[in-house]
Coordinates of C-alpha atoms in Angstrom, one line a residue:
M1 CA 0.0 0.0 0.0
S2 CA 1.4 3.4 -1.0
N3 CA 2.0 6.1 1.6
P4 CA -1.0 8.4 2.1
H5 CA -0.9 11.8 0.4
I6 CA -1.8 14.7 2.7
L7 CA -2.5 18.3 1.5
I8 CA -1.5 21.0 4.1
V9 CA -3.4 24.3 3.6
E10 CA -1.8 26.8 6.0
D11 CA -0.6 30.4 5.3
D12 CA 1.8 30.5 8.3
Q13 CA 5.0 29.3 6.7
K14 CA 6.6 28.2 10.0
I15 CA 3.6 26.1 11.0
S16 CA 3.2 24.7 7.5
R17 CA 6.9 23.6 7.5
V18 CA 6.6 22.0 10.9
L19 CA 3.6 20.1 9.9
Q20 CA 5.2 19.0 6.7
L21 CA 8.4 17.7 8.5
E22 CA 6.4 15.9 11.1
L23 CA 4.1 14.2 8.6
E24 CA 7.0 13.2 6.3
Y25 CA 8.8 11.8 9.3
E26 CA 5.7 9.5 9.8
N27 CA 6.1 8.5 6.1
Y28 CA 3.2 10.5 4.7
K29 CA 3.6 12.3 1.4
T30 CA 2.8 16.0 1.6
E31 CA 2.3 19.1 -0.4
T32 CA 1.4 22.6 0.9
A33 CA -0.8 25.5 -0.2
N34 CA -0.7 28.9 1.5
D35 CA -4.0 30.2 0.2
G36 CA -7.5 29.0 -0.7
K37 CA -7.2 29.3 -4.5
R38 CA -4.0 27.3 -4.5
A39 CA -5.7 24.6 -2.4
L40 CA -8.6 24.2 -4.8
K41 CA -6.2 24.0 -7.7
L42 CA -4.2 21.2 -6.1
M43 CA -7.5 19.4 -5.3
E44 CA -8.4 19.5 -9.0
E45 CA -5.0 18.3 -10.1
K46 CA -4.5 15.4 -7.6
E47 CA -6.2 12.9 -5.4
W48 CA -5.6 13.3 -1.7
D49 CA -6.1 10.9 1.2
L50 CA -6.6 13.6 3.7
I51 CA -6.5 17.5 3.9
L52 CA -5.4 19.6 6.8
L53 CA -7.2 23.0 6.3
D54 CA -6.7 26.2 8.2
I55 CA -9.8 28.5 8.3
M56 CA -8.0 31.9 8.2
I57 CA -6.2 31.8 4.9
P58 CA -5.9 34.4 2.1
E59 CA -7.8 34.5 -1.2
L60 CA -10.6 32.2 -0.1
S61 CA -11.3 31.3 3.5
G62 CA -10.9 27.8 4.7
L63 CA -14.7 27.4 5.2
E64 CA -15.3 28.5 1.6
V65 CA -12.6 26.1 0.3
L66 CA -14.3 23.4 2.4
R67 CA -17.8 24.1 1.0
R68 CA -16.5 24.1 -2.6
I69 CA -14.7 20.8 -2.1
R70 CA -17.8 19.2 -0.6
K71 CA -19.8 20.1 -3.7
T72 CA -17.9 17.4 -5.6
D73 CA -16.1 15.3 -3.0
Q74 CA -17.9 14.0 0.0
M75 CA -15.3 11.3 1.0
T76 CA -11.9 12.8 1.4
P77 CA -11.3 13.4 5.2
I78 CA -10.8 17.1 6.0
I79 CA -9.5 18.2 9.4
L80 CA -9.8 21.9 10.2
V81 CA -6.7 23.2 12.0
T82 CA -7.2 26.7 13.3
A83 CA -6.8 29.2 16.1
R84 CA -10.6 29.7 16.3
D85 CA -11.8 27.8 19.3
Q86 CA -15.4 29.2 19.8
V87 CA -18.2 26.6 19.7
F88 CA -19.9 28.5 16.8
D89 CA -16.7 28.2 14.7
K90 CA -16.5 24.5 15.4
V91 CA -20.2 23.9 14.6
S92 CA -19.9 26.0 11.4
G93 CA -16.9 24.0 10.2
L94 CA -18.5 20.6 11.0
D95 CA -21.8 21.6 9.4
S96 CA -19.9 22.7 6.3
G97 CA -18.5 19.2 5.8
A98 CA -15.3 18.9 8.0
N99 CA -14.7 15.5 9.5
D100 CA -12.8 16.8 12.5
Y101 CA -11.5 20.0 14.1
I102 CA -8.4 20.8 16.1
T103 CA -7.4 24.1 17.6
K104 CA -4.0 25.8 17.8
P105 CA -1.9 25.4 19.8
F106 CA -2.1 21.6 19.7
Q107 CA 0.2 18.7 20.4
I108 CA 1.5 17.1 17.3
E109 CA 0.8 13.6 18.8
E110 CA -2.9 14.4 19.0
L111 CA -3.0 15.6 15.4
L112 CA -1.2 12.5 14.2
A113 CA -3.7 10.3 16.2
R114 CA -6.6 12.0 14.5
I115 CA -5.0 11.6 11.1
R116 CA -4.6 7.9 11.7
V117 CA -8.2 7.5 12.8
H118 CA -9.5 9.1 9.6
L119 CA -7.1 7.2 7.3
R120 CA -8.2 3.9 8.8
V121 CA -11.6 4.3 7.2
P122 CA -11.3 2.2 4.0
K123 CA -11.7 4.0 0.7
L124 CA -14.3 2.5 -1.6
T125 CA -14.3 2.7 -5.4
K126 CA -15.8 6.0 -6.7
E127 CA -18.9 4.1 -8.0
V128 CA -19.6 2.6 -4.6
Q129 CA -18.8 5.8 -2.7
N130 CA -21.1 8.1 -4.5
I131 CA -24.3 6.1 -4.9
L132 CA -26.1 4.7 -1.9
S133 CA -29.2 2.6 -2.3
V134 CA -31.7 0.3 -0.8
G135 CA -34.5 -1.2 -2.9
D136 CA -36.0 1.6 -5.0
L137 CA -34.4 4.4 -2.9
T138 CA -31.1 5.9 -4.2
V139 CA -28.9 8.7 -2.8
D140 CA -26.4 10.3 -5.2
L141 CA -23.7 11.9 -3.0
D142 CA -22.1 13.8 -5.9
G143 CA -25.3 15.2 -7.3
H144 CA -26.9 15.6 -3.9
E145 CA -30.1 13.9 -5.2
V146 CA -32.5 11.5 -3.6
R147 CA -34.9 9.4 -5.6
R148 CA -37.5 6.8 -4.8
E149 CA -39.2 4.9 -7.6
E150 CA -37.1 7.3 -9.9
R151 CA -39.0 10.3 -8.5
L152 CA -36.9 13.1 -7.2
I153 CA -37.3 13.9 -3.5
E154 CA -36.3 17.2 -2.1
L155 CA -34.4 17.1 1.2
T156 CA -32.8 19.8 3.4
A157 CA -29.0 19.5 3.9
R158 CA -29.5 18.0 7.3
E159 CA -32.1 15.5 6.2
F160 CA -29.8 14.5 3.3
D161 CA -26.9 13.9 5.7
L162 CA -29.0 11.9 8.1
L163 CA -30.3 9.7 5.3
S164 CA -26.8 9.2 3.9
C165 CA -25.5 8.2 7.4
L166 CA -28.3 5.6 7.8
L167 CA -27.6 4.2 4.3
K168 CA -23.8 4.1 4.9
N169 CA -24.6 2.0 8.0
K170 CA -27.3 -0.1 6.3
N171 CA -28.5 -3.0 8.5
I172 CA -26.8 -1.6 11.5
V173 CA -28.9 -0.1 14.3
M174 CA -27.6 3.5 15.0
T175 CA -28.1 5.0 18.4
R176 CA -29.2 8.6 18.7
E177 CA -25.8 9.5 20.1
Q178 CA -24.0 7.9 17.1
L179 CA -26.3 9.8 14.7
I180 CA -25.7 13.0 16.6
E181 CA -21.9 12.5 16.4
Q182 CA -21.8 11.6 12.7
V183 CA -24.4 14.0 11.4
W184 CA -24.4 17.0 13.8
G185 CA -20.8 16.7 14.9
F186 CA -18.8 16.1 18.1
D187 CA -19.5 19.6 19.4
Y188 CA -23.3 19.5 19.2
Y189 CA -24.7 20.4 22.6
G190 CA -28.5 20.2 22.0
E191 CA -30.9 17.4 23.0
T192 CA -30.7 14.0 21.3
N193 CA -34.4 14.2 20.5
V194 CA -33.4 16.4 17.5
V195 CA -32.7 13.0 15.9
D196 CA -36.4 11.9 16.4
V197 CA -37.6 15.2 14.9
Y198 CA -35.5 14.7 11.7
I199 CA -36.4 11.0 11.4
R200 CA -40.0 12.1 11.4
Y201 CA -39.2 14.6 8.6
L202 CA -37.4 12.0 6.6
R203 CA -40.3 9.5 7.0
Q204 CA -42.7 12.0 5.7
K205 CA -40.7 12.4 2.5
I206 CA -39.2 9.0 1.7
D207 CA -41.5 6.5 3.4
K208 CA -45.0 8.0 3.5
N209 CA -47.2 6.7 0.6
Y210 CA -44.5 4.2 -0.3
D211 CA -44.1 0.5 0.3
P212 CA -42.1 -0.7 2.1
A213 CA -41.1 1.8 4.7
Y214 CA -37.3 1.7 5.0
I215 CA -36.6 3.6 8.2
Q216 CA -37.2 1.3 11.2
T217 CA -37.2 2.1 14.9
V218 CA -35.5 -0.3 17.3
R219 CA -37.1 0.6 20.6
G220 CA -34.7 1.6 23.3
V221 CA -31.8 1.6 20.9
G222 CA -32.2 3.9 17.8
Y223 CA -32.8 3.7 14.1
T224 CA -31.8 1.6 11.1
I225 CA -32.4 1.1 7.4
K226 CA -32.6 -2.5 6.5
D227 CA -32.2 -4.0 3.1
L228 CA -35.7 -5.4 2.8
K229 CA -36.8 -7.6 -0.1
L230 CA -39.4 -5.9 -2.2

């Protein structure tokens, strides 16, 4: 297996160089970008196994870079590395599609551990990554489209993420806490009953007036989508 390729997007040259040296010492292959436009250009030119992305960078902010990446790429792990440590900033970054968030100053050992966690998730082929399905229900991650019986179903961004999460974990019962962590993010501080509310929204759109109903409740545990035989 080839060494993972990591893109470092950081405008502070000293920090960028330290990260590059530390990662290369761990046998990662790296390249750096010191502004948002350069980062997007490198994303178009190469495939990356993981991206370290600062929020406060020139040309285009890190959050804008993140949003643009996520329009076409839902799978590459992105860790935000920034001095901003307010809850609002963390929630905004995670809601925009980041997989993780670490604030400066940080211990390099913690960053390396987080990188290892995200790189452990196996990469699927593009065809499998980008189309999720069960029966007559399909979710196109690239096109951000949901269809049932070939009919287009309009979902909000949060509903889309929740449905995608359930389909990625098809036949596995997901607890409310797991869904909160994967869909709302590690730093969500609200009530877990928000999951029940959004499950109800989803059922109205993808299960009501259809047979079978895919979203199932496992009492006392959580929710699942099972691969039922039609």
